[in-house]
């Protein structure tokens, strides 16, 4: 298990579990936070709050697996944004 950083609680999920969370997100692109927390509880027997989940996803770069983020805000786009017409 990972050691706790000085002054911090140990991580609830281990690095080895990141792949299963990423697979769940990839297969369930429109899942809610509650569904993801439910999956983590069922699969790893770990309860966490929304903020802890957010930190976990950010730490391992898993937020990009959510479809609406990828579709609505692509990192690179061949098309240039259109300027709004002046009125």
mmCIF file of C-alpha atoms in Angstrom:
data_model
loop_
_atom_site.group_PDB
_atom_site.id
_atom_site.type_symbol
_atom_site.label_atom_id
_atom_site.label_comp_id
_atom_site.label_asym_id
_atom_site.label_seq_id
_atom_site.Cartn_x
_atom_site.Cartn_y
_atom_site.Cartn_z
ATOM 1 C CA UNK A 1 0.000 0.000 0.000
ATOM 2 C CA UNK A 2 0.967 3.586 -0.539
ATOM 3 C CA UNK A 3 2.412 5.404 2.429
ATOM 4 C CA UNK A 4 0.632 8.505 3.623
ATOM 5 C CA UNK A 5 2.407 11.737 2.841
ATOM 6 C CA UNK A 6 3.516 13.639 5.858
ATOM 7 C CA UNK A 7 0.419 15.174 7.432
ATOM 8 C CA UNK A 8 -2.017 13.539 4.981
ATOM 9 C CA UNK A 9 -4.293 10.527 5.234
ATOM 10 C CA UNK A 10 -3.391 7.500 3.107
ATOM 11 C CA UNK A 11 -4.991 7.303 -0.331
ATOM 12 C CA UNK A 12 -8.350 5.517 -0.417
ATOM 13 C CA UNK A 13 -7.699 4.020 -3.843
ATOM 14 C CA UNK A 14 -4.356 2.588 -4.881
ATOM 15 C CA UNK A 15 -2.549 3.165 -8.179
ATOM 16 C CA UNK A 16 -3.316 -0.426 -9.177
ATOM 17 C CA UNK A 17 -7.041 0.400 -9.138
ATOM 18 C CA UNK A 18 -6.812 3.326 -11.569
ATOM 19 C CA UNK A 19 -7.137 1.067 -14.617
ATOM 20 C CA UNK A 20 -10.461 -0.386 -13.491
ATOM 21 C CA UNK A 21 -11.860 3.075 -12.790
ATOM 22 C CA UNK A 22 -10.659 4.260 -16.233
ATOM 23 C CA UNK A 23 -12.276 1.213 -17.875
ATOM 24 C CA UNK A 24 -15.569 1.937 -16.089
ATOM 25 C CA UNK A 25 -15.485 5.575 -17.240
ATOM 26 C CA UNK A 26 -14.659 4.575 -20.819
ATOM 27 C CA UNK A 27 -17.523 2.073 -20.915
ATOM 28 C CA UNK A 28 -20.000 4.384 -19.141
ATOM 29 C CA UNK A 29 -19.286 7.785 -20.676
ATOM 30 C CA UNK A 30 -22.506 9.346 -19.396
ATOM 31 C CA UNK A 31 -22.364 7.950 -15.865
ATOM 32 C CA UNK A 32 -23.203 10.227 -12.980
ATOM 33 C CA UNK A 33 -20.900 10.915 -10.052
ATOM 34 C CA UNK A 34 -23.225 8.815 -7.876
ATOM 35 C CA UNK A 35 -22.912 5.873 -10.293
ATOM 36 C CA UNK A 36 -19.125 6.137 -10.272
ATOM 37 C CA UNK A 37 -19.051 6.335 -6.471
ATOM 38 C CA UNK A 38 -21.347 3.284 -6.384
ATOM 39 C CA UNK A 39 -19.000 1.356 -8.672
ATOM 40 C CA UNK A 40 -16.010 2.227 -6.464
ATOM 41 C CA UNK A 41 -17.919 1.182 -3.341
ATOM 42 C CA UNK A 42 -19.035 -2.119 -4.886
ATOM 43 C CA UNK A 43 -15.738 -3.030 -6.579
ATOM 44 C CA UNK A 44 -13.169 -1.845 -4.010
ATOM 45 C CA UNK A 45 -15.289 -1.528 -0.838
ATOM 46 C CA UNK A 46 -14.142 2.098 -0.546
ATOM 47 C CA UNK A 47 -16.441 4.966 0.347
ATOM 48 C CA UNK A 48 -15.389 8.451 -0.681
ATOM 49 C CA UNK A 49 -17.018 11.823 -1.077
ATOM 50 C CA UNK A 50 -17.344 13.806 -4.294
ATOM 51 C CA UNK A 51 -14.341 16.020 -3.559
ATOM 52 C CA UNK A 52 -12.062 13.048 -2.918
ATOM 53 C CA UNK A 53 -13.267 11.476 -6.161
ATOM 54 C CA UNK A 54 -12.576 14.720 -8.016
ATOM 55 C CA UNK A 55 -9.019 14.826 -6.656
ATOM 56 C CA UNK A 56 -8.480 11.187 -7.627
ATOM 57 C CA UNK A 57 -9.709 11.762 -11.196
ATOM 58 C CA UNK A 58 -7.580 14.897 -11.512
ATOM 59 C CA UNK A 59 -4.450 13.222 -10.107
ATOM 60 C CA UNK A 60 -4.593 10.442 -12.696
ATOM 61 C CA UNK A 61 -5.983 12.512 -15.584
ATOM 62 C CA UNK A 62 -9.231 10.558 -15.808
ATOM 63 C CA UNK A 63 -11.550 13.542 -16.201
ATOM 64 C CA UNK A 64 -10.824 13.521 -19.930
ATOM 65 C CA UNK A 65 -12.639 10.174 -20.267
ATOM 66 C CA UNK A 66 -15.992 11.848 -19.746
ATOM 67 C CA UNK A 67 -17.617 12.128 -23.179
ATOM 68 C CA UNK A 68 -19.088 15.613 -22.756
ATOM 69 C CA UNK A 69 -15.679 17.043 -21.906
ATOM 70 C CA UNK A 70 -14.038 15.458 -24.941
ATOM 71 C CA UNK A 71 -16.858 16.299 -27.344
ATOM 72 C CA UNK A 72 -17.692 19.789 -26.093
ATOM 73 C CA UNK A 73 -14.134 21.011 -25.543
ATOM 74 C CA UNK A 74 -11.634 19.217 -27.783
ATOM 75 C CA UNK A 75 -7.995 19.828 -26.979
ATOM 76 C CA UNK A 76 -7.045 20.288 -30.632
ATOM 77 C CA UNK A 77 -9.359 21.173 -33.464
ATOM 78 C CA UNK A 78 -8.720 21.549 -37.185
ATOM 79 C CA UNK A 79 -11.465 24.147 -37.390
ATOM 80 C CA UNK A 80 -10.983 27.687 -36.188
ATOM 81 C CA UNK A 81 -13.711 29.119 -33.987
ATOM 82 C CA UNK A 82 -16.123 31.371 -35.864
ATOM 83 C CA UNK A 83 -16.350 34.957 -34.777
ATOM 84 C CA UNK A 84 -19.729 36.298 -33.833
ATOM 85 C CA UNK A 85 -21.134 38.764 -36.375
ATOM 86 C CA UNK A 86 -21.017 42.391 -35.332
ATOM 87 C CA UNK A 87 -24.428 43.999 -34.972
#
